């Protein structure tokens, strides 16, 4: 029926809602619809499949590679969202979060943004509230990313520097919230990953020095560095060395205010010779010596 009436949406409703199909046949029919770019959340009966569990919670993950357009990928994400709302499946939560933070080139910024909206709507119904459970904490990161903290740094920086991210406001706010609300108890473990932490800071410096990025995101970078120092006092001089060059930039107020709040009330620190340009370009982190 699906093959013979390839453009008739009522046929999809007939197959999904009116035919008495076993679970295996229903799954095969839905895989066929996805493969032929016809699986849409707007079709009558599709949402019911998410709620009643007739399709397994790993359905979207299993057919994700068959969706060839952003529109169809968003339909799959919306279906996964409804499954999450019905059963709170941890593996499905993890899958969608890995779409938000997919590797470079895997999805468009628009699909990332829609995946984040799916999670935000679900989080609003749970104890996670508005931000979700992902934070800068090695233990939490390892819960969601199989490659651990190194993979998460790669993925975070991929999204941060994706040219399409500034067009997805909720996605950019997600990045900012991760920085601003990074928990002090988890940050010492992040700093301990010296190489990954260095890469993360270099990526953040590129944003801090880019006047074209939104001010609130750049302020969140400054707040992240403040959180780092509050979690690990040994990072004080390093953080001051990173921030000091930006006292003479359009970030002067936020940087100076933050530096004055750091332990000891220090308000300035001269960078080592030649380090200012290096910091502004995001090329490295100045030494504390």
PDB file of C-alpha atoms in Angstrom:
ATOM      1  CA  UNK A   1       0.000   0.000   0.000  1.00  0.00           C
ATOM      2  CA  UNK A   2       2.763   2.434   0.888  1.00  0.00           C
ATOM      3  CA  UNK A   3       4.581   1.737  -2.369  1.00  0.00           C
ATOM      4  CA  UNK A   4       1.469   1.991  -4.555  1.00  0.00           C
ATOM      5  CA  UNK A   5       0.240   5.255  -3.043  1.00  0.00           C
ATOM      6  CA  UNK A   6       3.519   7.008  -2.450  1.00  0.00           C
ATOM      7  CA  UNK A   7       2.070  10.541  -2.275  1.00  0.00           C
ATOM      8  CA  UNK A   8      -1.144   9.831  -0.363  1.00  0.00           C
ATOM      9  CA  UNK A   9      -0.860  10.804   3.307  1.00  0.00           C
ATOM     10  CA  UNK A  10      -4.154   9.106   4.119  1.00  0.00           C
ATOM     11  CA  UNK A  11      -2.506   5.800   3.253  1.00  0.00           C
ATOM     12  CA  UNK A  12       0.001   6.380   6.047  1.00  0.00           C
ATOM     13  CA  UNK A  13      -2.890   6.867   8.463  1.00  0.00           C
ATOM     14  CA  UNK A  14      -4.560   3.691   7.166  1.00  0.00           C
ATOM     15  CA  UNK A  15      -1.403   1.655   7.733  1.00  0.00           C
ATOM     16  CA  UNK A  16      -0.539   3.123  11.119  1.00  0.00           C
ATOM     17  CA  UNK A  17      -3.963   3.487  12.692  1.00  0.00           C
ATOM     18  CA  UNK A  18      -6.434   1.195  10.977  1.00  0.00           C
ATOM     19  CA  UNK A  19      -4.503  -1.911   9.964  1.00  0.00           C
ATOM     20  CA  UNK A  20      -3.949  -4.551  12.637  1.00  0.00           C
ATOM     21  CA  UNK A  21      -0.199  -4.957  12.292  1.00  0.00           C
ATOM     22  CA  UNK A  22       2.147  -6.843  14.556  1.00  0.00           C
ATOM     23  CA  UNK A  23       4.972  -4.843  16.117  1.00  0.00           C
ATOM     24  CA  UNK A  24       7.568  -6.211  13.687  1.00  0.00           C
ATOM     25  CA  UNK A  25       5.490  -5.282  10.617  1.00  0.00           C
ATOM     26  CA  UNK A  26       4.697  -1.853  12.039  1.00  0.00           C
ATOM     27  CA  UNK A  27       8.386  -1.220  12.647  1.00  0.00           C
ATOM     28  CA  UNK A  28       9.221  -2.272   9.087  1.00  0.00           C
ATOM     29  CA  UNK A  29       6.503   0.002   7.658  1.00  0.00           C
ATOM     30  CA  UNK A  30       7.809   2.978   9.653  1.00  0.00           C
ATOM     31  CA  UNK A  31      11.386   2.283   8.600  1.00  0.00           C
ATOM     32  CA  UNK A  32      10.136   2.300   4.998  1.00  0.00           C
ATOM     33  CA  UNK A  33       8.471   5.689   5.559  1.00  0.00           C
ATOM     34  CA  UNK A  34      11.670   7.144   7.024  1.00  0.00           C
ATOM     35  CA  UNK A  35      13.799   5.765   4.197  1.00  0.00           C
ATOM     36  CA  UNK A  36      11.444   7.329   1.636  1.00  0.00           C
ATOM     37  CA  UNK A  37      11.325  10.679   3.491  1.00  0.00           C
ATOM     38  CA  UNK A  38       7.629  10.279   4.368  1.00  0.00           C
ATOM     39  CA  UNK A  39       7.765   9.812   8.150  1.00  0.00           C
ATOM     40  CA  UNK A  40       6.272  13.016   9.586  1.00  0.00           C
ATOM     41  CA  UNK A  41       5.139  13.867  13.111  1.00  0.00           C
ATOM     42  CA  UNK A  42       2.139  15.679  11.570  1.00  0.00           C
ATOM     43  CA  UNK A  43       0.660  12.468  10.132  1.00  0.00           C
ATOM     44  CA  UNK A  44      -2.324  11.219  12.092  1.00  0.00           C
ATOM     45  CA  UNK A  45      -1.360   8.341  14.338  1.00  0.00           C
ATOM     46  CA  UNK A  46       2.390   8.969  14.442  1.00  0.00           C
ATOM     47  CA  UNK A  47       2.316  10.687  17.844  1.00  0.00           C
ATOM     48  CA  UNK A  48       0.224   7.809  19.180  1.00  0.00           C
ATOM     49  CA  UNK A  49       3.049   5.408  18.285  1.00  0.00           C
ATOM     50  CA  UNK A  50       5.421   7.436  20.442  1.00  0.00           C
ATOM     51  CA  UNK A  51       3.048   7.461  23.404  1.00  0.00           C
ATOM     52  CA  UNK A  52       1.917   3.826  23.296  1.00  0.00           C
ATOM     53  CA  UNK A  53       5.363   2.310  22.878  1.00  0.00           C
ATOM     54  CA  UNK A  54       4.533   0.315  19.746  1.00  0.00           C
ATOM     55  CA  UNK A  55       7.846   1.494  18.307  1.00  0.00           C
ATOM     56  CA  UNK A  56      10.926   0.884  20.480  1.00  0.00           C
ATOM     57  CA  UNK A  57      12.660   3.809  22.147  1.00  0.00           C
ATOM     58  CA  UNK A  58      15.764   3.206  20.018  1.00  0.00           C
ATOM     59  CA  UNK A  59      13.737   3.607  16.803  1.00  0.00           C
ATOM     60  CA  UNK A  60      14.968   7.130  16.020  1.00  0.00           C
ATOM     61  CA  UNK A  61      18.592   6.209  16.668  1.00  0.00           C
ATOM     62  CA  UNK A  62      18.249   3.145  14.434  1.00  0.00           C
ATOM     63  CA  UNK A  63      16.847   5.073  11.446  1.00  0.00           C
ATOM     64  CA  UNK A  64      18.607   8.432  11.910  1.00  0.00           C
ATOM     65  CA  UNK A  65      20.984   7.824   9.010  1.00  0.00           C
ATOM     66  CA  UNK A  66      18.041   7.287   6.619  1.00  0.00           C
ATOM     67  CA  UNK A  67      16.701  10.842   7.010  1.00  0.00           C
ATOM     68  CA  UNK A  68      18.274  12.947   4.293  1.00  0.00           C
ATOM     69  CA  UNK A  69      16.840  16.410   4.929  1.00  0.00           C
ATOM     70  CA  UNK A  70      16.750  18.681   7.957  1.00  0.00           C
ATOM     71  CA  UNK A  71      12.956  18.641   7.860  1.00  0.00           C
ATOM     72  CA  UNK A  72      12.826  14.863   8.181  1.00  0.00           C
ATOM     73  CA  UNK A  73      15.483  14.862  10.895  1.00  0.00           C
ATOM     74  CA  UNK A  74      13.431  17.355  12.893  1.00  0.00           C
ATOM     75  CA  UNK A  75      10.380  15.101  12.497  1.00  0.00           C
ATOM     76  CA  UNK A  76      12.380  12.233  13.980  1.00  0.00           C
ATOM     77  CA  UNK A  77      13.546  14.451  16.836  1.00  0.00           C
ATOM     78  CA  UNK A  78       9.977  15.498  17.591  1.00  0.00           C
ATOM     79  CA  UNK A  79       8.965  11.836  17.648  1.00  0.00           C
ATOM     80  CA  UNK A  80      11.855  11.091  20.022  1.00  0.00           C
ATOM     81  CA  UNK A  81      10.741  13.995  22.224  1.00  0.00           C
ATOM     82  CA  UNK A  82       7.286  12.473  22.573  1.00  0.00           C
ATOM     83  CA  UNK A  83       8.837   9.120  23.435  1.00  0.00           C
ATOM     84  CA  UNK A  84      10.942  10.858  26.099  1.00  0.00           C
ATOM     85  CA  UNK A  85       7.868  12.506  27.570  1.00  0.00           C
ATOM     86  CA  UNK A  86       6.141   9.121  27.707  1.00  0.00           C
ATOM     87  CA  UNK A  87       8.931   6.969  29.168  1.00  0.00           C
ATOM     88  CA  UNK A  88      12.020   9.088  30.065  1.00  0.00           C
ATOM     89  CA  UNK A  89      14.374   6.611  28.405  1.00  0.00           C
ATOM     90  CA  UNK A  90      17.974   7.409  29.405  1.00  0.00           C
ATOM     91  CA  UNK A  91      19.522   6.082  26.176  1.00  0.00           C
ATOM     92  CA  UNK A  92      17.154   8.222  24.111  1.00  0.00           C
ATOM     93  CA  UNK A  93      18.013  11.278  26.201  1.00  0.00           C
ATOM     94  CA  UNK A  94      21.682  10.559  25.578  1.00  0.00           C
ATOM     95  CA  UNK A  95      21.087  10.160  21.832  1.00  0.00           C
ATOM     96  CA  UNK A  96      19.362  13.541  21.462  1.00  0.00           C
ATOM     97  CA  UNK A  97      22.029  15.278  23.550  1.00  0.00           C
ATOM     98  CA  UNK A  98      24.633  13.811  21.206  1.00  0.00           C
ATOM     99  CA  UNK A  99      22.716  15.336  18.275  1.00  0.00           C
ATOM    100  CA  UNK A 100      22.928  18.736  19.967  1.00  0.00           C
ATOM    101  CA  UNK A 101      26.667  18.161  20.394  1.00  0.00           C
ATOM    102  CA  UNK A 102      27.256  16.108  17.253  1.00  0.00           C
ATOM    103  CA  UNK A 103      30.716  16.026  15.707  1.00  0.00           C
ATOM    104  CA  UNK A 104      31.673  18.624  13.145  1.00  0.00           C
ATOM    105  CA  UNK A 105      29.725  18.359   9.879  1.00  0.00           C
ATOM    106  CA  UNK A 106      27.304  15.714  11.141  1.00  0.00           C
ATOM    107  CA  UNK A 107      24.238  17.985  11.370  1.00  0.00           C
ATOM    108  CA  UNK A 108      23.329  21.594  10.643  1.00  0.00           C
ATOM    109  CA  UNK A 109      23.113  24.269  13.322  1.00  0.00           C
ATOM    110  CA  UNK A 110      19.357  24.316  12.732  1.00  0.00           C
ATOM    111  CA  UNK A 111      19.033  20.618  13.573  1.00  0.00           C
ATOM    112  CA  UNK A 112      21.231  21.101  16.646  1.00  0.00           C
ATOM    113  CA  UNK A 113      18.953  23.930  17.752  1.00  0.00           C
ATOM    114  CA  UNK A 114      15.800  21.893  17.216  1.00  0.00           C
ATOM    115  CA  UNK A 115      17.287  18.967  19.136  1.00  0.00           C
ATOM    116  CA  UNK A 116      17.998  21.323  22.034  1.00  0.00           C
ATOM    117  CA  UNK A 117      14.431  22.631  21.934  1.00  0.00           C
ATOM    118  CA  UNK A 118      13.165  19.034  22.139  1.00  0.00           C
ATOM    119  CA  UNK A 119      15.231  18.530  25.279  1.00  0.00           C
ATOM    120  CA  UNK A 120      14.228  21.893  26.761  1.00  0.00           C
ATOM    121  CA  UNK A 121      10.536  21.091  26.419  1.00  0.00           C
ATOM    122  CA  UNK A 122      11.089  17.718  28.052  1.00  0.00           C
ATOM    123  CA  UNK A 123      13.298  19.163  30.803  1.00  0.00           C
ATOM    124  CA  UNK A 124      10.462  21.545  31.633  1.00  0.00           C
ATOM    125  CA  UNK A 125       8.384  18.519  32.656  1.00  0.00           C
ATOM    126  CA  UNK A 126      11.097  16.975  34.809  1.00  0.00           C
ATOM    127  CA  UNK A 127      13.277  17.741  37.800  1.00  0.00           C
ATOM    128  CA  UNK A 128      15.936  19.026  35.391  1.00  0.00           C
ATOM    129  CA  UNK A 129      14.026  22.338  35.062  1.00  0.00           C
ATOM    130  CA  UNK A 130      15.299  24.667  32.346  1.00  0.00           C
ATOM    131  CA  UNK A 131      18.976  23.790  31.894  1.00  0.00           C
ATOM    132  CA  UNK A 132      19.147  20.021  32.001  1.00  0.00           C
ATOM    133  CA  UNK A 133      21.632  17.777  33.786  1.00  0.00           C
ATOM    134  CA  UNK A 134      24.696  18.329  31.578  1.00  0.00           C
ATOM    135  CA  UNK A 135      27.396  20.368  33.348  1.00  0.00           C
ATOM    136  CA  UNK A 136      31.176  20.772  33.282  1.00  0.00           C
ATOM    137  CA  UNK A 137      31.863  17.804  35.519  1.00  0.00           C
ATOM    138  CA  UNK A 138      33.871  14.799  34.348  1.00  0.00           C
ATOM    139  CA  UNK A 139      31.479  12.306  35.918  1.00  0.00           C
ATOM    140  CA  UNK A 140      28.415  13.902  34.338  1.00  0.00           C
ATOM    141  CA  UNK A 141      30.105  14.310  30.954  1.00  0.00           C
ATOM    142  CA  UNK A 142      31.118  10.640  30.909  1.00  0.00           C
ATOM    143  CA  UNK A 143      27.476   9.727  31.506  1.00  0.00           C
ATOM    144  CA  UNK A 144      26.494  11.244  28.162  1.00  0.00           C
ATOM    145  CA  UNK A 145      29.575  11.050  25.914  1.00  0.00           C
ATOM    146  CA  UNK A 146      31.269   7.719  25.306  1.00  0.00           C
ATOM    147  CA  UNK A 147      34.602   9.420  24.616  1.00  0.00           C
ATOM    148  CA  UNK A 148      34.526  11.168  27.986  1.00  0.00           C
ATOM    149  CA  UNK A 149      35.729  14.692  28.648  1.00  0.00           C
ATOM    150  CA  UNK A 150      38.030  14.846  25.610  1.00  0.00           C
ATOM    151  CA  UNK A 151      35.095  14.124  23.295  1.00  0.00           C
ATOM    152  CA  UNK A 152      32.898  16.640  25.067  1.00  0.00           C
ATOM    153  CA  UNK A 153      35.506  19.401  24.687  1.00  0.00           C
ATOM    154  CA  UNK A 154      35.686  18.643  20.953  1.00  0.00           C
ATOM    155  CA  UNK A 155      31.911  18.702  20.616  1.00  0.00           C
ATOM    156  CA  UNK A 156      31.449  21.812  22.772  1.00  0.00           C
ATOM    157  CA  UNK A 157      34.013  23.759  20.740  1.00  0.00           C
ATOM    158  CA  UNK A 158      32.472  22.496  17.497  1.00  0.00           C
ATOM    159  CA  UNK A 159      29.114  23.979  18.464  1.00  0.00           C
ATOM    160  CA  UNK A 160      30.682  27.123  19.941  1.00  0.00           C
ATOM    161  CA  UNK A 161      32.510  27.942  16.694  1.00  0.00           C
ATOM    162  CA  UNK A 162      29.887  26.710  14.221  1.00  0.00           C
ATOM    163  CA  UNK A 163      29.060  29.758  12.027  1.00  0.00           C
ATOM    164  CA  UNK A 164      25.370  28.858  12.294  1.00  0.00           C
ATOM    165  CA  UNK A 165      25.226  28.781  16.089  1.00  0.00           C
ATOM    166  CA  UNK A 166      24.661  32.553  16.574  1.00  0.00           C
ATOM    167  CA  UNK A 167      21.466  32.178  14.526  1.00  0.00           C
ATOM    168  CA  UNK A 168      20.145  29.601  17.012  1.00  0.00           C
ATOM    169  CA  UNK A 169      19.605  31.689  20.142  1.00  0.00           C
ATOM    170  CA  UNK A 170      18.513  28.823  22.387  1.00  0.00           C
ATOM    171  CA  UNK A 171      21.595  26.841  21.382  1.00  0.00           C
ATOM    172  CA  UNK A 172      23.925  29.739  22.121  1.00  0.00           C
ATOM    173  CA  UNK A 173      22.201  30.240  25.471  1.00  0.00           C
ATOM    174  CA  UNK A 174      22.765  26.535  26.175  1.00  0.00           C
ATOM    175  CA  UNK A 175      26.508  27.038  25.726  1.00  0.00           C
ATOM    176  CA  UNK A 176      26.480  30.150  27.895  1.00  0.00           C
ATOM    177  CA  UNK A 177      24.554  28.418  30.680  1.00  0.00           C
ATOM    178  CA  UNK A 178      27.010  25.529  30.697  1.00  0.00           C
ATOM    179  CA  UNK A 179      29.796  28.041  31.280  1.00  0.00           C
ATOM    180  CA  UNK A 180      28.033  30.365  33.722  1.00  0.00           C
ATOM    181  CA  UNK A 181      26.509  27.650  35.890  1.00  0.00           C
ATOM    182  CA  UNK A 182      29.443  25.254  35.906  1.00  0.00           C
ATOM    183  CA  UNK A 183      29.415  23.654  39.382  1.00  0.00           C
ATOM    184  CA  UNK A 184      32.413  24.360  41.608  1.00  0.00           C
ATOM    185  CA  UNK A 185      32.519  20.784  42.873  1.00  0.00           C
ATOM    186  CA  UNK A 186      33.029  19.428  39.345  1.00  0.00           C
ATOM    187  CA  UNK A 187      35.573  21.940  38.054  1.00  0.00           C
ATOM    188  CA  UNK A 188      38.740  20.646  39.794  1.00  0.00           C
ATOM    189  CA  UNK A 189      38.367  17.444  37.782  1.00  0.00           C
ATOM    190  CA  UNK A 190      38.031  19.510  34.609  1.00  0.00           C
ATOM    191  CA  UNK A 191      41.191  21.501  35.378  1.00  0.00           C
ATOM    192  CA  UNK A 192      43.045  18.262  36.111  1.00  0.00           C
ATOM    193  CA  UNK A 193      42.603  17.288  32.434  1.00  0.00           C
ATOM    194  CA  UNK A 194      45.383  19.746  31.576  1.00  0.00           C
ATOM    195  CA  UNK A 195      45.542  19.223  27.816  1.00  0.00           C
ATOM    196  CA  UNK A 196      41.774  19.258  27.295  1.00  0.00           C
ATOM    197  CA  UNK A 197      41.335  22.192  29.649  1.00  0.00           C
ATOM    198  CA  UNK A 198      43.969  24.135  27.701  1.00  0.00           C
ATOM    199  CA  UNK A 199      42.138  23.474  24.419  1.00  0.00           C
ATOM    200  CA  UNK A 200      38.876  24.551  26.003  1.00  0.00           C
ATOM    201  CA  UNK A 201      40.365  27.816  27.276  1.00  0.00           C
ATOM    202  CA  UNK A 202      41.916  28.612  23.895  1.00  0.00           C
ATOM    203  CA  UNK A 203      38.524  28.124  22.253  1.00  0.00           C
ATOM    204  CA  UNK A 204      36.853  30.336  24.846  1.00  0.00           C
ATOM    205  CA  UNK A 205      39.463  33.061  24.364  1.00  0.00           C
ATOM    206  CA  UNK A 206      38.601  33.216  20.673  1.00  0.00           C
ATOM    207  CA  UNK A 207      35.014  34.041  21.634  1.00  0.00           C
ATOM    208  CA  UNK A 208      36.033  36.474  24.379  1.00  0.00           C
ATOM    209  CA  UNK A 209      38.098  38.444  21.876  1.00  0.00           C
ATOM    210  CA  UNK A 210      35.432  38.453  19.152  1.00  0.00           C
ATOM    211  CA  UNK A 211      33.313  41.610  19.377  1.00  0.00           C
ATOM    212  CA  UNK A 212      30.886  40.119  16.848  1.00  0.00           C
ATOM    213  CA  UNK A 213      29.735  37.450  19.312  1.00  0.00           C
ATOM    214  CA  UNK A 214      26.889  38.292  21.688  1.00  0.00           C
ATOM    215  CA  UNK A 215      27.906  40.123  24.822  1.00  0.00           C
ATOM    216  CA  UNK A 216      26.136  37.736  27.184  1.00  0.00           C
ATOM    217  CA  UNK A 217      28.066  34.764  25.799  1.00  0.00           C
ATOM    218  CA  UNK A 218      31.383  36.573  26.224  1.00  0.00           C
ATOM    219  CA  UNK A 219      30.359  37.482  29.783  1.00  0.00           C
ATOM    220  CA  UNK A 220      29.612  33.809  30.411  1.00  0.00           C
ATOM    221  CA  UNK A 221      33.189  32.988  29.374  1.00  0.00           C
ATOM    222  CA  UNK A 222      34.439  35.455  31.986  1.00  0.00           C
ATOM    223  CA  UNK A 223      32.139  33.921  34.599  1.00  0.00           C
ATOM    224  CA  UNK A 224      33.463  30.446  33.758  1.00  0.00           C
ATOM    225  CA  UNK A 225      37.013  31.585  34.501  1.00  0.00           C
ATOM    226  CA  UNK A 226      35.808  33.080  37.790  1.00  0.00           C
ATOM    227  CA  UNK A 227      34.138  29.768  38.656  1.00  0.00           C
ATOM    228  CA  UNK A 228      37.384  27.958  37.869  1.00  0.00           C
ATOM    229  CA  UNK A 229      39.295  30.099  40.377  1.00  0.00           C
ATOM    230  CA  UNK A 230      36.639  29.672  43.061  1.00  0.00           C
ATOM    231  CA  UNK A 231      36.876  25.923  42.586  1.00  0.00           C
ATOM    232  CA  UNK A 232      40.685  25.818  42.432  1.00  0.00           C
ATOM    233  CA  UNK A 233      42.591  28.753  43.999  1.00  0.00           C
ATOM    234  CA  UNK A 234      45.814  27.642  42.328  1.00  0.00           C
ATOM    235  CA  UNK A 235      44.300  28.895  39.047  1.00  0.00           C
ATOM    236  CA  UNK A 236      44.147  32.528  40.241  1.00  0.00           C
ATOM    237  CA  UNK A 237      47.250  33.899  38.532  1.00  0.00           C
ATOM    238  CA  UNK A 238      46.542  31.996  35.352  1.00  0.00           C
ATOM    239  CA  UNK A 239      42.972  33.337  35.197  1.00  0.00           C
ATOM    240  CA  UNK A 240      44.136  36.892  35.886  1.00  0.00           C
ATOM    241  CA  UNK A 241      46.755  36.564  33.153  1.00  0.00           C
ATOM    242  CA  UNK A 242      44.050  35.459  30.730  1.00  0.00           C
ATOM    243  CA  UNK A 243      41.636  38.244  31.646  1.00  0.00           C
ATOM    244  CA  UNK A 244      44.032  41.184  32.075  1.00  0.00           C
ATOM    245  CA  UNK A 245      44.466  42.005  28.347  1.00  0.00           C
ATOM    246  CA  UNK A 246      40.688  42.420  28.036  1.00  0.00           C
ATOM    247  CA  UNK A 247      40.602  45.248  30.604  1.00  0.00           C
ATOM    248  CA  UNK A 248      41.392  47.561  27.704  1.00  0.00           C
ATOM    249  CA  UNK A 249      38.676  46.163  25.425  1.00  0.00           C
ATOM    250  CA  UNK A 250      34.917  46.475  25.068  1.00  0.00           C
ATOM    251  CA  UNK A 251      34.749  43.872  27.860  1.00  0.00           C
ATOM    252  CA  UNK A 252      36.423  46.252  30.317  1.00  0.00           C
ATOM    253  CA  UNK A 253      33.546  46.543  32.802  1.00  0.00           C
ATOM    254  CA  UNK A 254      32.790  42.824  33.068  1.00  0.00           C
ATOM    255  CA  UNK A 255      36.437  41.785  33.164  1.00  0.00           C
ATOM    256  CA  UNK A 256      37.489  44.401  35.730  1.00  0.00           C
ATOM    257  CA  UNK A 257      34.475  43.668  37.928  1.00  0.00           C
ATOM    258  CA  UNK A 258      35.169  39.949  37.822  1.00  0.00           C
ATOM    259  CA  UNK A 259      38.875  40.406  38.556  1.00  0.00           C
ATOM    260  CA  UNK A 260      38.016  42.537  41.592  1.00  0.00           C
ATOM    261  CA  UNK A 261      35.774  39.741  42.900  1.00  0.00           C
ATOM    262  CA  UNK A 262      38.455  37.098  42.704  1.00  0.00           C
ATOM    263  CA  UNK A 263      40.194  36.040  45.925  1.00  0.00           C
ATOM    264  CA  UNK A 264      42.530  38.805  47.140  1.00  0.00           C
ATOM    265  CA  UNK A 265      40.607  41.540  45.334  1.00  0.00           C
ATOM    266  CA  UNK A 266      43.261  41.880  42.612  1.00  0.00           C
ATOM    267  CA  UNK A 267      42.202  44.225  39.831  1.00  0.00           C
ATOM    268  CA  UNK A 268      45.057  43.995  37.347  1.00  0.00           C
ATOM    269  CA  UNK A 269      47.968  41.851  36.362  1.00  0.00           C
ATOM    270  CA  UNK A 270      50.477  42.682  33.640  1.00  0.00           C
ATOM    271  CA  UNK A 271      50.823  39.832  31.159  1.00  0.00           C
ATOM    272  CA  UNK A 272      54.281  38.555  30.269  1.00  0.00           C
ATOM    273  CA  UNK A 273      55.835  40.352  27.326  1.00  0.00           C
ATOM    274  CA  UNK A 274      54.305  39.292  24.036  1.00  0.00           C
ATOM    275  CA  UNK A 275      51.441  37.345  25.612  1.00  0.00           C
ATOM    276  CA  UNK A 276      48.703  39.943  25.044  1.00  0.00           C
ATOM    277  CA  UNK A 277      48.509  39.404  21.304  1.00  0.00           C
ATOM    278  CA  UNK A 278      48.669  35.655  21.823  1.00  0.00           C
ATOM    279  CA  UNK A 279      45.719  35.737  24.217  1.00  0.00           C
ATOM    280  CA  UNK A 280      43.645  38.008  21.992  1.00  0.00           C
ATOM    281  CA  UNK A 281      44.066  35.685  19.033  1.00  0.00           C
ATOM    282  CA  UNK A 282      43.064  32.657  21.065  1.00  0.00           C
ATOM    283  CA  UNK A 283      46.451  31.122  20.361  1.00  0.00           C
ATOM    284  CA  UNK A 284      47.294  30.023  23.865  1.00  0.00           C
ATOM    285  CA  UNK A 285      47.126  30.580  27.575  1.00  0.00           C
ATOM    286  CA  UNK A 286      49.772  32.813  29.152  1.00  0.00           C
ATOM    287  CA  UNK A 287      52.031  31.374  31.777  1.00  0.00           C
ATOM    288  CA  UNK A 288      51.522  32.412  35.390  1.00  0.00           C
ATOM    289  CA  UNK A 289      55.278  32.960  35.746  1.00  0.00           C
TER     290      UNK A 289
END
